[in-house]
Every structure is written in C-alpha cells, then in structure tokens.
Coordinates of C-alpha atoms in Angstrom, one line a residue:
M474 CA 32.1 82.0 -32.2
K475 CA 34.5 84.9 -31.7
S476 CA 32.2 87.0 -29.6
W477 CA 28.6 87.7 -28.5
L478 CA 28.4 90.4 -31.2
A479 CA 29.1 87.6 -33.8
L480 CA 26.4 85.5 -32.2
S481 CA 23.9 88.4 -32.4
A482 CA 24.5 88.8 -36.0
L483 CA 23.9 85.2 -36.5
L484 CA 20.6 85.3 -34.6
F485 CA 19.4 88.1 -36.8
S486 CA 20.3 86.3 -40.0
T487 CA 18.9 83.0 -38.9
A488 CA 15.6 84.6 -37.6
L489 CA 15.0 85.7 -41.2
L490 CA 15.6 82.3 -42.4
A491 CA 13.4 80.8 -39.8
S492 CA 10.5 82.9 -40.9
E493 CA 10.4 80.8 -44.1
S494 CA 10.3 77.4 -42.4
E495 CA 8.7 75.6 -39.5
S496 CA 10.5 73.8 -36.7
V497 CA 9.7 70.1 -36.4
K498 CA 8.0 69.1 -33.2
N499 CA 9.7 66.1 -31.7
S500 CA 6.5 64.9 -30.0
T501 CA 4.6 64.6 -33.2
L502 CA 7.1 62.6 -35.2
N503 CA 5.9 59.3 -36.6
S504 CA 8.4 56.4 -36.5
T505 CA 8.6 52.7 -36.8
L506 CA 11.5 52.6 -34.4
N507 CA 11.3 49.6 -32.0
T508 CA 9.2 50.3 -28.9
T509 CA 11.0 47.6 -26.8
Q510 CA 11.6 48.7 -23.2
P511 CA 15.2 49.7 -22.3
S512 CA 15.4 47.0 -19.7
V513 CA 15.0 44.3 -22.4
L514 CA 17.5 46.0 -24.7
Q515 CA 20.1 46.0 -22.0
S516 CA 20.5 42.3 -22.3
L517 CA 22.4 42.3 -25.7
A518 CA 25.7 41.1 -24.2
E519 CA 24.0 38.1 -22.8
R520 CA 22.4 37.2 -26.2
V521 CA 25.5 37.2 -28.4
E522 CA 28.7 35.3 -29.0
I523 CA 31.7 37.5 -29.6
N524 CA 34.3 36.5 -32.2
K525 CA 37.3 38.4 -33.6
V526 CA 37.3 38.6 -37.4
I527 CA 40.5 40.6 -38.0
D528 CA 43.0 42.6 -36.1
E529 CA 46.0 44.8 -36.5
L530 CA 44.1 47.4 -38.4
S531 CA 45.9 50.8 -38.5
Y532 CA 43.5 53.7 -37.8
P533 CA 40.4 52.3 -39.7
K534 CA 37.7 54.8 -40.4
A535 CA 34.8 52.8 -42.0
I536 CA 33.4 49.4 -42.4
T537 CA 30.6 48.2 -44.8
T538 CA 29.6 45.0 -46.4
V539 CA 28.8 43.6 -49.7
V540 CA 26.2 40.9 -49.2
D541 CA 25.1 38.2 -51.7
K542 CA 21.8 37.2 -50.4
E543 CA 21.4 34.3 -52.9
K544 CA 24.7 32.8 -51.8
S545 CA 24.4 34.0 -48.2
T546 CA 27.9 35.4 -48.3
T547 CA 29.5 38.6 -47.0
H548 CA 32.5 40.5 -48.0
I549 CA 33.6 42.9 -45.3
I550 CA 35.1 46.2 -46.7
I551 CA 37.3 48.4 -44.4
T552 CA 39.0 51.7 -45.2
T553 CA 41.8 53.2 -43.1
R554 CA 42.8 56.7 -42.5
D555 CA 46.0 56.5 -44.5
G556 CA 44.4 55.1 -47.7
E557 CA 44.2 51.4 -47.5
L558 CA 41.3 49.2 -48.6
I559 CA 40.8 45.9 -46.9
V560 CA 38.5 43.1 -48.1
V561 CA 37.7 40.1 -45.9
N562 CA 35.7 37.2 -47.3
D563 CA 33.6 34.5 -45.5
E564 CA 36.6 32.3 -45.2
R565 CA 38.5 35.2 -43.5
K566 CA 40.8 35.6 -46.4
V567 CA 42.3 39.2 -46.2
S568 CA 43.1 41.2 -49.3
R569 CA 44.7 44.7 -49.0
F570 CA 44.8 47.4 -51.6
T571 CA 46.1 51.0 -51.8
L572 CA 43.5 53.7 -52.5
P573 CA 44.9 56.0 -55.2
L574 CA 43.4 59.2 -53.8
D575 CA 44.7 62.6 -55.0
N576 CA 46.4 64.8 -52.3
L577 CA 45.2 62.7 -49.3
Y578 CA 45.6 64.7 -46.1
T579 CA 45.7 62.5 -43.0
K580 CA 46.5 64.7 -40.0
G581 CA 44.2 65.2 -37.1
Q582 CA 40.8 63.7 -37.8
G583 CA 41.5 63.6 -41.5
G584 CA 42.2 60.8 -43.9
V585 CA 39.8 58.5 -45.7
L586 CA 36.5 59.0 -44.0
D587 CA 33.8 56.7 -45.4
I588 CA 33.0 54.3 -48.3
L589 CA 29.5 53.8 -49.7
I590 CA 28.4 50.8 -51.8
P591 CA 25.4 52.0 -53.9
F592 CA 22.2 49.8 -54.3
T593 CA 23.2 49.1 -57.8
Y594 CA 26.4 47.1 -56.9
P595 CA 27.7 44.7 -58.2
Q596 CA 25.8 45.2 -61.5
D597 CA 27.4 48.7 -61.5
K598 CA 30.7 48.6 -59.7
T599 CA 30.7 52.3 -58.9
V600 CA 31.3 53.2 -55.3
L601 CA 31.8 56.5 -53.4
L602 CA 34.5 57.5 -51.0
S603 CA 34.9 60.6 -48.9
Y604 CA 38.3 61.9 -47.6
S605 CA 40.2 65.0 -46.6
K606 CA 42.7 66.5 -49.1
G607 CA 45.0 69.5 -49.1
S608 CA 47.6 70.7 -46.6
D609 CA 48.0 72.2 -43.2
E610 CA 47.3 75.7 -44.6
A611 CA 44.3 74.7 -46.8
N612 CA 42.4 71.4 -46.6
H613 CA 38.8 70.3 -47.2
L614 CA 36.4 67.4 -47.7
A615 CA 36.2 65.7 -51.0
V616 CA 33.9 62.9 -52.5
V617 CA 35.1 60.7 -55.4
K618 CA 33.6 57.8 -57.3
A619 CA 35.6 54.8 -58.4
Q620 CA 35.2 51.2 -59.6
L621 CA 35.5 48.5 -56.8
S622 CA 36.6 44.9 -57.5
L623 CA 36.5 42.6 -54.6
T624 CA 39.7 41.0 -55.9
A625 CA 41.6 43.9 -57.3
G626 CA 40.6 46.9 -55.2
I627 CA 39.8 50.4 -56.4
S628 CA 40.4 51.9 -59.9
D629 CA 39.2 54.8 -62.1
V630 CA 38.9 57.3 -59.4
Q631 CA 37.0 60.4 -60.4
L632 CA 36.2 63.6 -58.4
V633 CA 32.5 64.1 -57.6
L634 CA 32.4 66.9 -55.2
D635 CA 35.0 69.2 -53.5
V636 CA 33.7 71.3 -50.5
A637 CA 34.0 74.8 -51.6
Q638 CA 35.6 76.2 -48.5
S639 CA 39.1 75.3 -47.4
K640 CA 40.3 75.6 -43.8
D641 CA 43.5 75.4 -41.8
T642 CA 42.3 73.1 -39.2
P643 CA 42.6 69.2 -39.4
V644 CA 39.4 68.4 -37.6
H645 CA 35.6 68.3 -38.1
Y646 CA 35.3 67.0 -41.6
G647 CA 32.0 65.0 -41.2
G648 CA 32.3 62.9 -44.4
K649 CA 29.5 60.3 -43.8
L650 CA 27.8 59.2 -47.1
L651 CA 24.2 58.0 -47.7
Q652 CA 22.3 57.0 -50.8
I653 CA 18.7 58.4 -50.8
D654 CA 15.7 58.0 -53.1
N655 CA 16.1 58.5 -56.9
V656 CA 15.7 62.1 -58.0
T657 CA 12.2 62.4 -59.4
K658 CA 12.1 65.9 -60.8
G659 CA 14.3 68.1 -63.0
E660 CA 17.1 67.4 -65.4
N661 CA 18.7 64.9 -63.2
A662 CA 15.6 62.7 -62.9
K663 CA 17.4 59.4 -63.9
E664 CA 20.3 59.8 -61.5
H665 CA 20.6 58.4 -58.1
A666 CA 20.8 60.9 -55.2
F667 CA 23.4 61.0 -52.4
L668 CA 24.1 62.9 -49.1
V669 CA 27.4 63.7 -47.4
T670 CA 28.0 65.4 -44.1
T671 CA 30.4 68.3 -43.6
G672 CA 31.7 69.5 -40.3
D673 CA 32.3 73.1 -39.2
G674 CA 36.1 73.0 -39.2
F675 CA 36.1 73.7 -35.5
D676 CA 37.3 77.3 -35.7
Y677 CA 34.7 78.2 -38.3
R678 CA 31.6 77.4 -36.3
E679 CA 29.8 80.4 -37.5
Q680 CA 29.9 79.1 -41.0
A681 CA 27.3 76.4 -40.1
Q682 CA 24.7 79.1 -40.1
V683 CA 25.9 80.8 -43.4
V684 CA 23.7 79.1 -46.0
T685 CA 26.2 79.8 -48.9
S686 CA 29.1 78.1 -46.9
Q687 CA 29.4 74.4 -47.3
L688 CA 30.9 74.0 -43.8
G689 CA 28.6 72.6 -41.1
K690 CA 26.1 71.2 -43.6
V691 CA 24.6 68.1 -45.2
L692 CA 25.1 68.4 -48.9
G693 CA 22.9 66.6 -51.6
F694 CA 24.4 65.7 -55.0
T695 CA 24.2 63.2 -57.8
I696 CA 26.7 60.6 -58.8
N697 CA 28.1 63.1 -61.4
G698 CA 28.5 65.9 -58.8
K699 CA 25.4 67.9 -59.7
P700 CA 23.2 69.4 -57.0
L701 CA 19.9 67.6 -56.4
A702 CA 16.8 68.9 -58.1
A703 CA 14.5 71.3 -56.2
P704 CA 17.0 72.4 -53.7
A705 CA 15.9 73.9 -50.4
F706 CA 18.2 77.0 -50.9
P707 CA 18.4 78.1 -54.6
E708 CA 21.3 80.3 -53.8
A709 CA 23.1 77.3 -52.3
P710 CA 21.8 74.4 -54.3
Y711 CA 24.0 71.7 -52.7
V712 CA 22.8 72.5 -49.2
F713 CA 20.4 69.9 -47.9
T714 CA 20.4 71.0 -44.2
L715 CA 22.4 73.4 -42.2
G716 CA 23.5 74.2 -38.6
H717 CA 25.7 71.1 -37.9
R718 CA 28.9 70.9 -35.9
N719 CA 30.5 67.5 -36.7
P720 CA 27.9 65.3 -38.1
Q721 CA 28.8 61.5 -38.2
G722 CA 26.2 58.7 -38.4
L723 CA 23.8 59.0 -41.3
V724 CA 21.2 56.2 -42.0
H725 CA 17.8 55.4 -43.5
G726 CA 14.8 54.4 -41.3
A727 CA 12.3 51.8 -42.3
D728 CA 9.9 54.4 -43.6
G729 CA 12.4 56.5 -45.5
Q730 CA 13.3 58.8 -42.6
I731 CA 16.9 60.1 -42.5
F732 CA 18.5 59.9 -39.0
L733 CA 21.8 61.8 -38.3
H734 CA 23.8 62.1 -35.2
E735 CA 26.8 64.5 -34.5
H736 CA 29.3 65.4 -31.9
G737 CA 28.5 68.3 -29.6
P738 CA 31.2 70.3 -27.8
D739 CA 31.5 69.2 -24.1
G740 CA 28.1 67.7 -23.9
G741 CA 25.3 68.1 -26.4
D742 CA 25.9 65.2 -28.8
E743 CA 22.7 64.8 -30.8
L744 CA 20.5 62.4 -32.7
N745 CA 18.4 64.3 -35.2
L746 CA 15.6 63.5 -37.8
L747 CA 17.0 65.0 -41.0
Q748 CA 14.6 67.0 -43.2
K749 CA 15.4 68.9 -46.3
G750 CA 15.8 72.6 -45.6
N751 CA 15.9 72.4 -41.8
N752 CA 18.3 74.3 -39.6
Y753 CA 19.7 72.2 -36.7
G754 CA 20.9 75.2 -34.7
W755 CA 24.7 75.0 -34.3
P756 CA 26.2 77.2 -32.9
V757 CA 23.1 79.4 -32.0
V758 CA 21.6 76.4 -30.2
T759 CA 23.5 73.8 -28.2
L760 CA 23.0 71.8 -25.1
G761 CA 26.8 71.6 -24.6
K762 CA 29.5 73.9 -23.4
D763 CA 32.9 74.9 -24.8
Y764 CA 35.8 72.6 -23.8
S765 CA 37.1 75.5 -21.6
G766 CA 33.8 75.4 -19.6
A767 CA 32.6 78.7 -21.2
R768 CA 29.1 79.0 -22.4
I769 CA 28.8 78.9 -26.3
S770 CA 25.3 80.2 -26.5
P771 CA 22.5 81.1 -24.1
F772 CA 20.0 79.2 -26.2
S773 CA 18.9 75.5 -25.7
E774 CA 16.2 76.1 -28.3
Y775 CA 15.4 78.8 -30.9
A776 CA 12.5 79.6 -33.2
G777 CA 12.8 78.0 -36.6
M778 CA 15.6 75.6 -35.4
T779 CA 15.0 72.0 -35.1
G780 CA 15.9 70.3 -31.8
P781 CA 17.3 66.8 -31.3
L782 CA 15.4 63.6 -30.9
V783 CA 18.1 62.6 -28.3
D784 CA 20.6 64.6 -26.4
W785 CA 23.7 62.9 -25.0
T786 CA 25.1 65.0 -22.1
P787 CA 27.6 64.0 -21.0
S788 CA 29.1 63.3 -24.4
I789 CA 29.4 59.8 -25.7
A790 CA 31.1 60.8 -28.9
P791 CA 28.9 59.0 -31.5
S792 CA 30.8 57.7 -34.3
S793 CA 28.5 55.8 -36.6
M794 CA 25.0 54.2 -36.7
L795 CA 23.0 51.5 -38.2
Y796 CA 19.3 50.9 -38.6
Y797 CA 19.0 47.3 -37.5
I798 CA 16.3 45.0 -39.2
N799 CA 16.2 41.4 -38.4
S800 CA 12.9 39.5 -38.0
K801 CA 14.6 36.8 -36.0
Q802 CA 15.4 39.3 -33.3
P803 CA 12.3 41.4 -32.7
H804 CA 13.6 43.0 -29.6
F805 CA 16.3 44.6 -31.6
S806 CA 14.8 44.9 -35.0
N807 CA 13.9 48.4 -36.2
T808 CA 16.3 49.9 -33.7
L809 CA 19.0 52.5 -34.3
L810 CA 22.4 51.1 -33.1
V811 CA 24.9 53.8 -32.4
T812 CA 28.6 53.3 -31.8
S813 CA 30.6 55.6 -29.6
L814 CA 34.2 56.5 -29.1
K815 CA 34.3 58.2 -25.7
A816 CA 31.7 55.9 -24.0
K817 CA 33.3 52.8 -25.6
A818 CA 29.8 51.3 -26.0
L819 CA 27.0 50.4 -28.3
F820 CA 23.7 52.3 -27.7
A821 CA 20.2 51.4 -29.0
V822 CA 17.7 54.2 -29.6
S823 CA 14.1 53.1 -29.4
H824 CA 10.8 55.1 -29.7
D825 CA 7.4 55.1 -27.9
K826 CA 4.7 57.6 -27.2
N827 CA 6.9 59.5 -24.8
G828 CA 9.6 60.1 -27.4
Y829 CA 13.1 58.6 -28.2
T830 CA 15.1 56.7 -25.6
S831 CA 18.9 55.8 -25.8
T832 CA 20.1 52.8 -23.9
K833 CA 23.6 51.5 -23.5
V834 CA 23.3 47.8 -24.7
F835 CA 26.8 46.6 -25.1
D836 CA 30.2 47.6 -23.6
A837 CA 31.8 44.2 -23.2
L838 CA 34.8 45.1 -25.5
N839 CA 35.8 48.2 -23.5
E840 CA 37.1 49.7 -26.7
R841 CA 36.5 52.8 -28.7
L842 CA 33.9 51.9 -31.4
R843 CA 34.5 53.5 -34.7
D844 CA 31.8 51.9 -37.0
I845 CA 29.2 49.2 -37.5
A846 CA 27.8 46.9 -40.1
V847 CA 25.8 43.7 -40.5
D848 CA 26.6 40.5 -42.4
S849 CA 24.3 38.3 -44.5
D850 CA 23.0 36.5 -41.4
G851 CA 22.1 39.7 -39.4
N852 CA 25.2 39.4 -37.2
I853 CA 26.6 42.7 -36.0
L854 CA 30.1 43.7 -37.0
L855 CA 31.9 46.3 -34.7
L856 CA 35.0 48.1 -35.9
T857 CA 37.2 49.5 -33.1
D858 CA 39.4 52.5 -33.3
G859 CA 43.0 53.3 -33.1
E860 CA 46.6 52.2 -34.3
S861 CA 45.8 48.5 -33.6
A862 CA 42.1 48.1 -34.2
K863 CA 39.9 45.1 -34.8
V864 CA 36.6 43.9 -36.1
F865 CA 34.4 41.8 -33.9
K866 CA 31.3 39.8 -34.9
L867 CA 28.4 39.7 -32.5
S868 CA 26.4 36.5 -33.3
F869 CA 23.0 36.0 -31.7
K870 CA 23.0 32.7 -29.7
E871 CA 20.5 30.1 -31.0
S872 CA 18.6 30.1 -27.8
Y873 CA 17.8 33.8 -28.3
T874 CA 16.8 33.6 -32.0
A875 CA 13.2 34.1 -33.2
K876 CA 11.4 33.4 -29.9
N877 CA 13.1 36.2 -27.9

C-alpha cells in the first residue's frame, strides 16, 4: 500500500463489497480434522524411518505421485524451477525430461510452480502445469494443459489460462493448483473444475482487493480455460476468492472443504477455509508487519472479511500442504500436514471444540521443506528446497502401525 489514503479508498470499496456477503465465524466451522492432542502428534519423528529417495535436484518446486492402487505402485513426479520433469518409479529408476513451456521466466520466485494430475489420469493423460512467463518488465502466471507419459514426459502443451495482469516483479506468483467437484450448472456442466492461486506481485498488494484484477486471488476455471459456472462476481467470472497475498498450499478436506495457506509479510502467515466469494482481507487485514517493521494496516479484523483458522506469527513460511488420510495411523489421519521453508519443519493442524491448532511434528531433516506427497502405502514424501534438494520418504515403523 503506497499510503494511508490508498488504504482508506480500499476500505470504502471493500465495505461496499462486504455488505453483500457474511464473514465466516471460525468457531462455528464444522470439520472432520483430527482431534488428536498436540502432545501425541509431536511424536512423529519417533514413529518413522527416514530414507532418501533421490538427491541432486536443482531448485524443485513441486512433487506429486501417480499411484496404481491395484498394483500398489507409485511413480513420483517432480518439477523444477527451470523446466525439468523428473519421474522416479518404485525401483528408484530416474527419468528426466524437458518441459516445453513457452516463454518460461525463472527469476526470483518464478519458474515452473506446480503440476496437477487430475482424477481421470491415466485413462485421460491430460495434466495441468502452472508457471511464470514473460520478462523482467512484464511477467505473469500461466496455466497450461499437456499430455503426460511416465516414460516419455510431457507433450502437446496448450494454454489454459493467462493471468490478465502483468507485473515487473519476480515474486508472489502463487500458482498452486487443485481439482474441485464437477461443474453441475450452466453450459460447462460436463467439464471438471479447477482452482489456481495467484499472488499479489508484492508491489501490487492493493490489487488483491480489486475484484476485476486477477492478482491476489484464487481463480476458478475449466480444463478448456473457461470460467466456472455461477461465478461469485459476474464482472470478474474467474475470481473464486479475493484478498490474498501469496497463497501456496491448496487442498481438499475429507468433507469437501477447501483449505488454503499463504505467506504473510513479517508474521501473519495464515491457514484459511476457502469459500467461494469470500474476501480474506489482504492488505486491509493482516496480523503481520512490513519487513521494514512498519505497520501495514491498523486492522487485525474487518467486517465482511474472513479471518484465518490458524495464524503463524512469527512466520513459518508455509510452502505446501497435504490432507493426510491413513486408517493405519489414526493419530495422524485426517490431519493437515503443512511444510515450511523458514521454520524447516512439518506442522500438523488438528481441530477440536476450541478451534484449530498447529503443532510442529517433524524437524529432523533441518532443511527447508518445499512440498509434500504420499505414496501407495501412505508413506510421506518430503521435497526439500534449493540448488541441491532431495526427496525423503518417511515410513511408519511397524510397531506404530494400526494400534497407535
């Protein structure tokens, strides 16, 4: 925000918007999140064996898996900042492929940001990728679809969505992808629906509160790049939610809830329950401060804006998230597992009658954690960050399986 005058203008416009929607009360949210006490969750490091799967990864950004439940096999899929696709099979055979992405921009926090394997894979081999494209003077987030072969890599890349606004900063792209329920109304009724997060571009924070800007939003779209049916904002049909800074983790809960976390400034990292049409406040509302120490806003809450389920202050720099389900591990099943960069740890978020609690459950690697996935056996895969990153597998020890 350039000045308090600009903030005042934002408050006036968002107050008008708030009159058309109600803020969600955190205390009344229904959830099937694990109610295990934090003291039990803290024992994760004692319950697992740690094995390195692969190393020498250059600035990886995302990890996911292709699981064959019938054969109980897992292919690990990794994408790197500079446009490499890496496939690791159960025998630890590694295949590397170049991603043919148009105008890939890799400076700062840019590059290839995420890969999503839709529910219909491998019957339909279409996958989605998000990445930053452009130049120092004008760059933006893009989503493409492509065909994925586990033995030949990516082909037939087609543009799905270009974020409408370009910026001249190499940071705050967002880029996390999620498939949501099928569209059930309107002309796109037979198409699957997807979300992608977009950041505020750092120097463009006020755009997060401008409905017609696609910066600082969660956008909804179909595989063919059309907006979802029944949009919350007819004048901005792609906008699913607004008021975000740099949203990262984006996952489903067991009952169809959508959880999102995002980076605050200095403090104020957030976990939110995402609901279509809601305004999550940035930069009008924040629990953090500017990196200079200056106050960004006087408001820690505001009418019509949705507050976080969890506030991480000091910042942990949440990077990704997984909703973990494993009947053999009831203490950890139905738990949000959150990776962090600054804190170099894995956090578990559980829920009880008093609200949501974040507990540090694993920091044995002492490395920045970029992303998380699971294999066919429910083992946890952690992707570290940086120029020589690794994937570690956390396997639950037999003595802690089922009965603990």
